[in-house]
CSV table of C-alpha atoms in Angstrom, one decimal:
chain,number,residue,atom,x,y,z
A,1,UNK,CA,0.4,0.0,0.4
A,2,UNK,CA,1.4,3.1,-1.1
A,3,UNK,CA,0.5,6.5,1.5
A,4,UNK,CA,0.4,9.7,0.9
A,5,UNK,CA,0.1,13.7,1.6
A,6,UNK,CA,-4.1,14.4,1.7
A,7,UNK,CA,-4.3,17.6,3.4
A,8,UNK,CA,-1.4,19.9,4.2
A,9,UNK,CA,-1.3,23.8,5.7
A,10,UNK,CA,0.8,26.2,7.1
A,11,UNK,CA,1.0,29.5,9.6
A,12,UNK,CA,3.4,32.3,10.2
A,13,UNK,CA,2.4,34.8,13.0
A,14,UNK,CA,2.7,38.2,11.6
A,15,UNK,CA,5.0,40.2,13.0
A,16,UNK,CA,8.8,40.7,11.8
A,17,UNK,CA,11.8,41.5,13.2
A,18,UNK,CA,14.5,42.8,10.9
A,19,UNK,CA,18.0,41.8,11.3
A,20,UNK,CA,19.0,45.5,11.2
A,21,UNK,CA,16.7,45.6,14.7
A,22,UNK,CA,18.8,43.2,16.6
A,23,UNK,CA,22.4,44.5,15.2
A,24,UNK,CA,21.6,47.9,16.4
A,25,UNK,CA,21.0,46.7,19.8
A,26,UNK,CA,24.5,44.0,19.7
A,27,UNK,CA,26.5,46.9,17.9
A,28,UNK,CA,27.2,45.0,15.1
A,29,UNK,CA,27.1,45.6,11.4
A,30,UNK,CA,23.7,44.5,9.9
A,31,UNK,CA,25.1,44.4,6.8
A,32,UNK,CA,27.6,41.4,7.7
A,33,UNK,CA,25.2,39.0,9.2
A,34,UNK,CA,22.6,39.4,6.4
A,35,UNK,CA,25.7,38.4,3.8
A,36,UNK,CA,26.6,35.6,6.7
A,37,UNK,CA,23.2,34.1,8.0
A,38,UNK,CA,21.5,34.9,4.7
A,39,UNK,CA,18.7,36.1,6.6
A,40,UNK,CA,17.1,39.9,6.0
A,41,UNK,CA,14.0,39.3,8.8
A,42,UNK,CA,12.6,36.8,11.3
A,43,UNK,CA,8.5,36.1,12.2
A,44,UNK,CA,8.1,36.5,16.0
A,45,UNK,CA,5.3,35.9,17.3
A,46,UNK,CA,2.6,38.0,19.1
A,47,UNK,CA,1.2,38.0,22.8
A,48,UNK,CA,-1.3,35.5,22.3
A,49,UNK,CA,0.5,32.6,19.8
A,50,UNK,CA,2.0,30.1,21.1
A,51,UNK,CA,3.5,26.6,19.5
A,52,UNK,CA,0.0,25.6,20.6
A,53,UNK,CA,-1.8,28.3,18.6
A,54,UNK,CA,0.4,28.3,15.7
A,55,UNK,CA,0.2,24.6,15.2
A,56,UNK,CA,-4.0,24.5,15.4
A,57,UNK,CA,-4.5,27.1,12.9
A,58,UNK,CA,-1.7,25.3,10.4
A,59,UNK,CA,-3.7,22.0,11.5
A,60,UNK,CA,-6.9,23.5,10.7
A,61,UNK,CA,-5.8,25.1,7.0
A,62,UNK,CA,-4.3,21.4,6.1
A,63,UNK,CA,-7.7,19.5,7.6
A,64,UNK,CA,-9.3,22.6,4.7
A,65,UNK,CA,-7.2,20.8,2.2
A,66,UNK,CA,-8.0,17.5,3.6
A,67,UNK,CA,-12.0,17.9,2.7
A,68,UNK,CA,-12.2,15.1,5.2
A,69,UNK,CA,-14.0,14.3,8.6
A,70,UNK,CA,-11.3,15.1,11.6
A,71,UNK,CA,-12.8,12.6,13.6
A,72,UNK,CA,-10.9,9.9,11.2
A,73,UNK,CA,-7.7,10.6,12.7
A,74,UNK,CA,-6.5,8.4,14.5
A,75,UNK,CA,-3.0,10.4,15.7
A,76,UNK,CA,-2.4,13.6,16.0
A,77,UNK,CA,1.8,13.8,16.5
A,78,UNK,CA,3.1,17.6,17.5
A,79,UNK,CA,6.8,18.0,17.3
A,80,UNK,CA,7.9,21.1,18.5
A,81,UNK,CA,11.0,21.7,21.3
A,82,UNK,CA,8.6,25.2,22.4
A,83,UNK,CA,5.6,23.2,23.5
A,84,UNK,CA,4.6,25.5,26.4
A,85,UNK,CA,3.8,23.2,28.8
A,86,UNK,CA,6.4,20.5,30.0
A,87,UNK,CA,4.5,18.0,30.9
A,88,UNK,CA,0.6,17.8,29.5
A,89,UNK,CA,0.6,17.5,25.9
A,90,UNK,CA,-0.1,19.9,23.2
A,91,UNK,CA,-1.5,17.6,20.3
A,92,UNK,CA,-4.5,17.0,23.1
A,93,UNK,CA,-5.3,20.9,23.2
A,94,UNK,CA,-4.6,20.0,18.8
A,95,UNK,CA,-6.8,17.2,19.1
A,96,UNK,CA,-9.6,18.7,20.9
A,97,UNK,CA,-9.2,22.2,19.0
A,98,UNK,CA,-9.2,20.5,15.0
A,99,UNK,CA,-12.3,18.0,16.6
A,100,UNK,CA,-10.4,15.0,16.2
A,101,UNK,CA,-10.9,13.3,19.6
A,102,UNK,CA,-11.5,11.2,21.0
A,103,UNK,CA,-11.4,8.4,19.4
A,104,UNK,CA,-7.3,8.8,18.7
A,105,UNK,CA,-3.9,8.8,20.2
A,106,UNK,CA,-1.8,11.5,20.4
A,107,UNK,CA,1.8,12.9,22.0
A,108,UNK,CA,4.2,15.1,21.7
A,109,UNK,CA,7.8,14.8,19.8
A,110,UNK,CA,10.8,16.5,20.4
A,111,UNK,CA,13.9,16.2,18.7
A,112,UNK,CA,14.9,19.4,17.9
A,113,UNK,CA,14.2,21.0,14.9
A,114,UNK,CA,12.9,17.7,13.3
A,115,UNK,CA,10.5,16.6,15.2
A,116,UNK,CA,7.9,17.5,12.3
A,117,UNK,CA,8.8,14.6,10.2
A,118,UNK,CA,9.4,12.4,12.6
A,119,UNK,CA,6.0,12.2,13.1
A,120,UNK,CA,5.4,12.1,9.5
A,121,UNK,CA,7.4,8.9,9.8
A,122,UNK,CA,5.3,7.0,12.3
A,123,UNK,CA,2.2,8.1,11.1
A,124,UNK,CA,3.2,6.9,7.4
A,125,UNK,CA,3.8,3.2,9.7
A,126,UNK,CA,0.6,3.3,11.0
A,127,UNK,CA,-1.5,4.4,7.9
A,128,UNK,CA,0.6,1.6,5.8
A,129,UNK,CA,0.1,-0.8,8.7
A,130,UNK,CA,-3.8,-0.5,8.6
A,131,UNK,CA,-3.9,0.5,12.4
A,132,UNK,CA,-5.1,4.1,11.4
A,133,UNK,CA,-6.8,6.0,8.4
A,134,UNK,CA,-5.2,9.4,8.7
A,135,UNK,CA,-2.4,10.5,10.9
A,136,UNK,CA,-1.8,14.3,11.5
A,137,UNK,CA,2.0,15.2,12.0
A,138,UNK,CA,2.5,18.9,12.9
A,139,UNK,CA,6.1,20.6,13.3
A,140,UNK,CA,5.3,24.0,15.1
A,141,UNK,CA,8.1,26.7,17.4
A,142,UNK,CA,8.1,29.9,18.7
A,143,UNK,CA,11.5,29.2,18.9
A,144,UNK,CA,14.0,30.6,21.9
A,145,UNK,CA,17.3,32.5,21.4
A,146,UNK,CA,19.5,34.0,24.0
A,147,UNK,CA,20.0,37.9,23.7
A,148,UNK,CA,22.9,38.7,21.6
A,149,UNK,CA,23.6,34.6,20.9
A,150,UNK,CA,24.3,34.5,16.8
A,151,UNK,CA,20.9,32.3,17.4
A,152,UNK,CA,19.1,35.5,17.4
A,153,UNK,CA,18.6,36.5,14.6
A,154,UNK,CA,17.1,33.8,13.1
A,155,UNK,CA,14.9,32.2,15.7
A,156,UNK,CA,11.7,32.7,14.4
A,157,UNK,CA,7.8,31.4,15.0
A,158,UNK,CA,5.8,29.2,12.6
A,159,UNK,CA,4.7,25.5,11.9
A,160,UNK,CA,2.9,23.4,9.1
A,161,UNK,CA,1.1,20.2,9.6
A,162,UNK,CA,0.4,17.3,7.4
A,163,UNK,CA,-2.2,14.8,6.8
A,164,UNK,CA,-1.3,11.7,5.7
A,165,UNK,CA,-3.1,9.1,4.2
A,166,UNK,CA,-3.3,6.1,1.9
A,167,UNK,CA,-2.4,7.1,-1.7
A,168,UNK,CA,-6.1,6.0,-2.7
A,169,UNK,CA,-7.8,8.7,-0.8
A,170,UNK,CA,-7.8,11.9,-2.6
A,171,UNK,CA,-3.8,12.1,-1.7
A,172,UNK,CA,-1.6,15.3,-3.8
A,173,UNK,CA,1.1,13.8,-3.0
A,174,UNK,CA,2.3,10.0,-2.8
A,175,UNK,CA,5.5,9.2,-0.3
A,176,UNK,CA,7.7,7.6,-2.6
A,177,UNK,CA,10.3,7.4,0.1
A,178,UNK,CA,11.8,7.9,3.3
A,179,UNK,CA,15.3,7.6,5.0
A,180,UNK,CA,16.9,8.7,8.1
A,181,UNK,CA,20.5,9.2,9.3
A,182,UNK,CA,20.6,9.5,13.3
A,183,UNK,CA,23.7,9.6,15.1
A,184,UNK,CA,24.4,11.2,18.8
A,185,UNK,CA,26.2,14.7,17.7
A,186,UNK,CA,25.9,17.2,20.2
A,187,UNK,CA,25.7,20.5,18.8
A,188,UNK,CA,22.8,22.2,20.1
A,189,UNK,CA,21.1,21.7,23.2
A,190,UNK,CA,18.8,23.2,25.8
A,191,UNK,CA,19.1,21.4,29.5
A,192,UNK,CA,15.7,21.3,32.0
A,193,UNK,CA,14.6,24.4,33.1
A,194,UNK,CA,16.5,26.5,31.6
A,195,UNK,CA,14.8,29.1,29.0
A,196,UNK,CA,17.4,29.1,26.2
A,197,UNK,CA,19.7,26.9,24.1
A,198,UNK,CA,23.4,26.8,23.5
A,199,UNK,CA,25.2,25.4,20.6
A,200,UNK,CA,28.3,24.3,19.7
A,201,UNK,CA,29.2,27.4,17.2
A,202,UNK,CA,30.8,25.8,14.2
A,203,UNK,CA,30.3,23.0,15.4
A,204,UNK,CA,26.6,22.9,14.4
A,205,UNK,CA,27.5,23.0,10.9
A,206,UNK,CA,29.8,20.5,9.0
A,207,UNK,CA,29.1,17.5,12.2
A,208,UNK,CA,26.1,18.7,12.3
A,209,UNK,CA,24.7,19.9,9.5
A,210,UNK,CA,26.0,18.6,6.3
A,211,UNK,CA,26.7,15.4,7.7
A,212,UNK,CA,23.1,14.5,8.2
A,213,UNK,CA,21.4,16.4,6.1
A,214,UNK,CA,24.1,15.3,3.0
A,215,UNK,CA,23.8,11.7,4.7
A,216,UNK,CA,19.8,11.1,4.7
A,217,UNK,CA,19.7,12.8,0.8
A,218,UNK,CA,22.4,10.5,-0.1
A,219,UNK,CA,20.9,7.7,1.3
A,220,UNK,CA,17.5,8.5,0.4
A,221,UNK,CA,18.7,8.7,-3.9
A,222,UNK,CA,21.1,5.5,-3.9
A,223,UNK,CA,17.6,3.6,-2.3
A,224,UNK,CA,15.2,4.8,-4.9
A,225,UNK,CA,18.1,4.7,-7.6
A,226,UNK,CA,17.5,9.1,-8.6
A,227,UNK,CA,19.4,11.8,-9.1
A,228,UNK,CA,18.9,15.6,-8.3
A,229,UNK,CA,18.2,15.5,-12.1
A,230,UNK,CA,15.1,13.9,-11.1
A,231,UNK,CA,13.6,16.2,-9.1
A,232,UNK,CA,11.9,19.2,-9.6
A,233,UNK,CA,11.8,20.9,-5.9
A,234,UNK,CA,14.1,20.3,-3.1
A,235,UNK,CA,13.4,21.9,0.4
A,236,UNK,CA,15.8,21.4,3.7
A,237,UNK,CA,15.5,22.5,6.6
A,238,UNK,CA,16.4,26.4,6.9
A,239,UNK,CA,18.6,27.4,10.3
A,240,UNK,CA,19.6,30.5,7.8
A,241,UNK,CA,19.7,31.4,4.1
A,242,UNK,CA,22.8,30.1,3.5
A,243,UNK,CA,23.5,26.3,5.0
A,244,UNK,CA,20.3,25.1,2.6
A,245,UNK,CA,21.7,26.9,-0.6
A,246,UNK,CA,25.2,25.2,0.0
A,247,UNK,CA,23.7,21.5,0.7
A,248,UNK,CA,21.9,21.7,-2.0
A,249,UNK,CA,25.1,23.0,-3.9
A,250,UNK,CA,26.8,19.7,-2.4
A,251,UNK,CA,24.3,17.1,-3.7
A,252,UNK,CA,24.2,19.2,-7.4
A,253,UNK,CA,20.8,21.2,-7.1
A,254,UNK,CA,20.3,24.2,-8.4
A,255,UNK,CA,18.8,27.6,-7.5
A,256,UNK,CA,15.8,26.8,-9.7
A,257,UNK,CA,15.2,23.7,-7.7
A,258,UNK,CA,15.4,25.3,-4.0
A,259,UNK,CA,13.4,28.9,-4.8
A,260,UNK,CA,10.2,27.8,-4.1
A,261,UNK,CA,10.8,26.4,-0.8
A,262,UNK,CA,13.8,28.8,0.8
A,263,UNK,CA,12.1,30.5,2.9
A,264,UNK,CA,14.7,31.6,5.8
A,265,UNK,CA,15.2,34.5,4.3
A,266,UNK,CA,12.3,36.2,5.2
A,267,UNK,CA,11.2,34.3,7.9
A,268,UNK,CA,13.8,32.9,9.8
A,269,UNK,CA,14.3,29.4,11.1
A,270,UNK,CA,10.9,28.6,12.3
A,271,UNK,CA,12.3,25.3,14.1
A,272,UNK,CA,10.6,22.8,13.7
A,273,UNK,CA,8.3,24.3,11.2
A,274,UNK,CA,10.8,25.1,8.8
A,275,UNK,CA,11.4,22.5,6.4
A,276,UNK,CA,7.5,21.9,6.3
A,277,UNK,CA,6.9,25.2,5.8
A,278,UNK,CA,9.7,24.9,2.7
A,279,UNK,CA,7.2,22.4,1.5
A,280,UNK,CA,4.3,23.4,2.1
A,281,UNK,CA,5.9,26.5,0.4
A,282,UNK,CA,6.6,23.9,-3.1
A,283,UNK,CA,2.9,22.2,-2.6
A,284,UNK,CA,1.4,26.0,-3.4
A,285,UNK,CA,3.7,26.2,-6.1
A,286,UNK,CA,4.0,22.5,-8.0
A,287,UNK,CA,1.7,20.5,-10.4
A,288,UNK,CA,1.1,16.9,-11.4
A,289,UNK,CA,3.7,15.0,-12.0
A,290,UNK,CA,6.9,17.1,-10.0
A,291,UNK,CA,9.2,15.0,-8.0
A,292,UNK,CA,10.0,17.3,-4.2
A,293,UNK,CA,12.8,16.1,-1.6
A,294,UNK,CA,12.2,17.0,1.5
A,295,UNK,CA,15.1,17.0,4.1
A,296,UNK,CA,14.5,17.7,7.2
A,297,UNK,CA,18.2,18.1,10.0
A,298,UNK,CA,17.6,18.0,13.6
A,299,UNK,CA,20.6,18.8,15.9
A,300,UNK,CA,20.9,16.1,18.5
A,301,UNK,CA,21.4,15.1,15.8
A,302,UNK,CA,19.7,13.1,12.3
A,303,UNK,CA,18.0,14.3,9.3
A,304,UNK,CA,15.1,12.4,7.9
A,305,UNK,CA,14.4,12.9,3.8
A,306,UNK,CA,11.5,12.0,2.2
A,307,UNK,CA,10.7,12.0,-2.0
A,308,UNK,CA,7.1,13.5,-3.3
A,309,UNK,CA,5.6,12.7,-6.4
A,310,UNK,CA,2.4,15.4,-6.8
A,311,UNK,CA,-0.7,14.2,-8.1
A,312,UNK,CA,-3.7,16.1,-10.2
A,313,UNK,CA,-5.6,16.7,-6.2
A,314,UNK,CA,-2.9,19.6,-5.9
A,315,UNK,CA,-5.2,21.6,-8.0
A,316,UNK,CA,-8.7,21.2,-6.4
A,317,UNK,CA,-7.0,21.1,-3.0
A,318,UNK,CA,-4.2,23.8,-3.1
A,319,UNK,CA,-6.7,26.8,-3.3
A,320,UNK,CA,-8.8,25.8,0.1
A,321,UNK,CA,-6.7,27.4,2.8
A,322,UNK,CA,-3.9,30.7,2.3
A,323,UNK,CA,-0.9,29.6,1.1
A,324,UNK,CA,2.7,30.5,2.4
A,325,UNK,CA,3.4,33.6,0.9
A,326,UNK,CA,0.0,35.4,1.6
A,327,UNK,CA,1.4,34.2,5.3
A,328,UNK,CA,4.8,36.0,4.7
A,329,UNK,CA,3.4,39.1,3.1
A,330,UNK,CA,1.2,40.0,5.7
A,331,UNK,CA,3.8,41.4,8.1
A,332,UNK,CA,3.8,43.9,10.8
A,333,UNK,CA,8.1,45.5,11.6
A,334,UNK,CA,8.2,45.4,15.1
A,335,UNK,CA,11.2,47.1,17.4
A,336,UNK,CA,13.3,45.0,19.2
A,337,UNK,CA,11.7,46.0,22.4
A,338,UNK,CA,8.6,45.1,21.2
A,339,UNK,CA,10.5,42.2,20.3
A,340,UNK,CA,11.8,41.4,24.2
A,341,UNK,CA,8.0,41.9,25.1
A,342,UNK,CA,6.5,40.1,23.0
A,343,UNK,CA,9.0,36.7,23.5
A,344,UNK,CA,8.7,37.7,27.3
A,345,UNK,CA,12.5,39.0,27.6
A,346,UNK,CA,11.5,41.8,29.0
A,347,UNK,CA,8.7,41.2,31.8
A,348,UNK,CA,7.0,43.9,33.8
A,349,UNK,CA,7.1,43.5,37.6
B,1,UNK,CA,-10.3,30.2,37.2
B,2,UNK,CA,-11.2,26.7,38.9
B,3,UNK,CA,-9.6,24.4,35.7
B,4,UNK,CA,-12.9,21.7,36.1
B,5,UNK,CA,-14.6,25.4,34.9
B,6,UNK,CA,-12.3,26.2,31.9
B,7,UNK,CA,-12.5,22.2,31.2
B,8,UNK,CA,-16.0,22.3,30.9
B,9,UNK,CA,-16.5,24.8,28.4
B,10,UNK,CA,-13.2,23.8,26.4
B,11,UNK,CA,-15.8,22.9,23.5
B,12,UNK,CA,-17.4,26.0,23.1
B,13,UNK,CA,-13.8,28.0,23.7
B,14,UNK,CA,-11.6,26.4,21.3
B,15,UNK,CA,-14.5,25.0,18.4
B,16,UNK,CA,-17.6,27.6,19.1
B,17,UNK,CA,-19.8,24.7,20.0
B,18,UNK,CA,-23.1,26.6,21.1
B,19,UNK,CA,-26.9,25.4,21.0
B,20,UNK,CA,-30.1,25.5,18.5
B,21,UNK,CA,-32.7,24.9,19.2
B,22,UNK,CA,-35.1,22.6,16.7
B,23,UNK,CA,-38.4,24.3,17.7
B,24,UNK,CA,-37.4,28.4,16.9
B,25,UNK,CA,-34.6,27.3,14.9
B,26,UNK,CA,-32.5,30.0,16.6
B,27,UNK,CA,-28.5,29.9,17.7
B,28,UNK,CA,-27.4,30.5,21.5
B,29,UNK,CA,-23.9,31.0,22.1
B,30,UNK,CA,-22.6,30.3,25.0
B,31,UNK,CA,-24.5,27.2,25.1
B,32,UNK,CA,-27.6,27.5,26.4
B,33,UNK,CA,-29.3,24.4,28.9
B,34,UNK,CA,-33.4,25.9,27.9
B,35,UNK,CA,-34.5,27.9,24.8
B,36,UNK,CA,-35.6,31.5,26.4
B,37,UNK,CA,-38.0,31.7,23.8
B,38,UNK,CA,-39.7,28.4,23.4
B,39,UNK,CA,-39.3,27.3,27.2
B,40,UNK,CA,-40.4,23.8,27.5
B,41,UNK,CA,-41.3,22.7,24.0
B,42,UNK,CA,-38.2,23.6,23.0
B,43,UNK,CA,-35.4,21.6,21.8
B,44,UNK,CA,-31.9,22.3,21.9
B,45,UNK,CA,-29.0,20.8,20.7
B,46,UNK,CA,-24.9,21.2,20.0
B,47,UNK,CA,-24.4,23.5,16.7
B,48,UNK,CA,-20.9,24.1,15.2
B,49,UNK,CA,-21.3,27.7,14.5
B,50,UNK,CA,-18.4,29.1,11.5
B,51,UNK,CA,-16.8,31.2,13.2
B,52,UNK,CA,-17.4,34.2,10.7
B,53,UNK,CA,-18.8,37.4,11.3
B,54,UNK,CA,-18.6,41.3,11.7
B,55,UNK,CA,-18.0,43.9,14.1
B,56,UNK,CA,-21.2,45.3,16.0
B,57,UNK,CA,-19.3,47.1,18.5
B,58,UNK,CA,-16.1,47.5,20.0
B,59,UNK,CA,-14.3,49.8,22.9
B,60,UNK,CA,-10.2,50.2,23.0
B,61,UNK,CA,-9.5,49.3,25.9
B,62,UNK,CA,-6.4,51.1,27.4
B,63,UNK,CA,-6.2,50.3,31.3
B,64,UNK,CA,-6.5,46.6,31.7
B,65,UNK,CA,-6.9,44.1,34.3
B,66,UNK,CA,-4.0,42.5,35.6
B,67,UNK,CA,-3.8,39.5,32.7
B,68,UNK,CA,-4.5,41.6,29.8
B,69,UNK,CA,-1.6,44.7,31.0
B,70,UNK,CA,1.0,43.6,28.7
B,71,UNK,CA,-1.0,44.3,25.4
B,72,UNK,CA,-2.8,47.5,26.1
B,73,UNK,CA,-3.8,49.2,23.6
B,74,UNK,CA,-6.4,46.3,22.4
B,75,UNK,CA,-9.8,46.0,20.9
B,76,UNK,CA,-12.6,44.6,22.5
B,77,UNK,CA,-15.5,44.1,20.8
B,78,UNK,CA,-19.1,42.7,20.0
B,79,UNK,CA,-19.0,40.1,17.0
B,80,UNK,CA,-22.5,39.5,15.7
B,81,UNK,CA,-21.6,36.4,14.2
B,82,UNK,CA,-23.3,35.2,11.1
B,83,UNK,CA,-25.6,33.0,12.5
B,84,UNK,CA,-27.0,35.1,15.1
B,85,UNK,CA,-25.8,34.9,18.4
B,86,UNK,CA,-23.1,37.7,20.1
B,87,UNK,CA,-20.4,36.9,20.7
B,88,UNK,CA,-17.6,39.1,23.1
B,89,UNK,CA,-13.6,39.0,22.2
B,90,UNK,CA,-10.4,40.9,21.9
B,91,UNK,CA,-9.7,41.8,18.0
B,92,UNK,CA,-6.2,40.5,17.6
B,93,UNK,CA,-3.0,41.3,15.4
B,94,UNK,CA,-4.1,44.7,14.7
B,95,UNK,CA,-3.8,48.3,15.1
B,96,UNK,CA,-7.0,49.2,17.1
B,97,UNK,CA,-7.0,52.0,14.4
B,98,UNK,CA,-8.1,49.6,11.8
B,99,UNK,CA,-11.2,48.2,13.7
B,100,UNK,CA,-13.9,49.7,12.7
B,101,UNK,CA,-18.0,48.8,13.2
B,102,UNK,CA,-19.0,46.6,10.2
B,103,UNK,CA,-16.0,45.5,10.0
B,104,UNK,CA,-15.8,41.3,8.6
B,105,UNK,CA,-14.5,39.3,11.4
B,106,UNK,CA,-13.2,35.7,11.3
B,107,UNK,CA,-13.3,33.4,15.1
B,108,UNK,CA,-9.2,32.4,15.8
B,109,UNK,CA,-7.6,30.0,18.3
B,110,UNK,CA,-5.3,32.2,20.7
B,111,UNK,CA,-4.1,32.3,24.2
B,112,UNK,CA,-6.6,34.6,26.0
B,113,UNK,CA,-4.8,34.4,29.6
B,114,UNK,CA,-2.9,31.9,32.0
B,115,UNK,CA,-3.5,31.3,35.6
B,116,UNK,CA,-0.1,32.2,36.6
B,117,UNK,CA,3.5,31.2,35.3
B,118,UNK,CA,3.0,27.6,36.8
B,119,UNK,CA,-1.0,26.9,36.3
B,120,UNK,CA,-3.4,26.2,33.4
B,121,UNK,CA,-3.0,27.6,29.8
B,122,UNK,CA,-6.7,29.2,29.0
B,123,UNK,CA,-7.2,29.2,24.7
B,124,UNK,CA,-10.0,30.4,23.6
B,125,UNK,CA,-11.8,32.2,20.8
B,126,UNK,CA,-10.4,36.0,19.4
B,127,UNK,CA,-11.6,37.7,16.1
B,128,UNK,CA,-9.0,38.2,13.8
B,129,UNK,CA,-9.6,41.3,10.8
B,130,UNK,CA,-10.2,40.0,7.8
B,131,UNK,CA,-8.2,41.8,5.2
B,132,UNK,CA,-9.3,41.9,1.3
B,133,UNK,CA,-5.2,41.9,0.3
B,134,UNK,CA,-2.0,41.0,3.2
B,135,UNK,CA,-0.9,44.7,4.7
B,136,UNK,CA,2.8,45.7,5.1
B,137,UNK,CA,2.6,48.2,8.4
B,138,UNK,CA,6.1,49.3,10.2
């Protein structure tokens, strides 16, 4: 039995912070940051937004495209590293808010920035085995970053949701294969009760992001006997605007193949939302027969690679929910002080 | 707010589940146990509201209760839902100057407040302006 994506949806908060605003505070040259990271501005959650509300918006958008009864969803997995509760699942709130309760299994996933794609794989297995009819996987974050840290220029908020079902249940894209590559690599972490993550600086690059992203991509290409030329689009995890471009180049993908899914320059790194928002943006722009490579990356570290083939159902489903470009264009710029208040770095005593 | 009280209201807070009287066809939100028009001949059943409506009236809050102090100035509006009931809700993600009577809104799912840093988080409905095209503000 083949499995596929029967619905997808994303959500990005309206607020944006420009690199210039952050650089001004810390006395850094913004042009250097923009050139170094390939990020111009990032999304910031509103005062009433968190991983739960972002997940609910994305899941509702995915449901509209899927056009299914939410009660036929048998599993809900929400991947994030910013779940509002340490104990008490985000997934139960999301399940309730989309009307999927009570006959389902649900859990929160955590694997730095790749917990959302781990959720997709869990759903694939359950759908393929016949355990469930549909599974919902969400990747969403309101990413934390320590004030003044290099992460601050990119750590953003957003999320995307994917509903996995059988290929014959009107899937808009068939998942033709998946391959994962995982090792114990401590390149980025956050300890219990600590508000901000720590990272290994440049160590996050070569032994972290590149080793896992490239290994997962090569593994999948080998498994499916495909080459970069067989793909119309490729989406990689986007910790900044530069890493995914370098990974694509190394693998042999052109700028044209990665353009549709490259969102980091305009919204930053939405952590668990990053690669899935990229996929949603590609699906917004793809046509029947397009083959898409998706490779996530989560620090700690691992990558999940997927190959998808878009079906004709994309045409009838695409316009049923807002597109990723709609969210990117609808924005309000804020200053650094407002950003500090919104992300609770500045708290009234 | 006590946890059970919030929990009891989850269906109407998260999914706008009101009630509809099958005798007079009137829709109520929040849900009612008895139809005030039909009394004993009334027959209420749960009814999911679509979440589309318009601003019937609104005020801009500058002096807010403790839980909302960090959001001032914000808009508190009476929203007339398409199905008829009126709902008081914050209008989120907007500048107070953007809101006007008659403005089309859609109900969205947001964080309303929390029972302190250690308590539960109350999620619920807020209104969002339906903008005809994406806006870019500075």
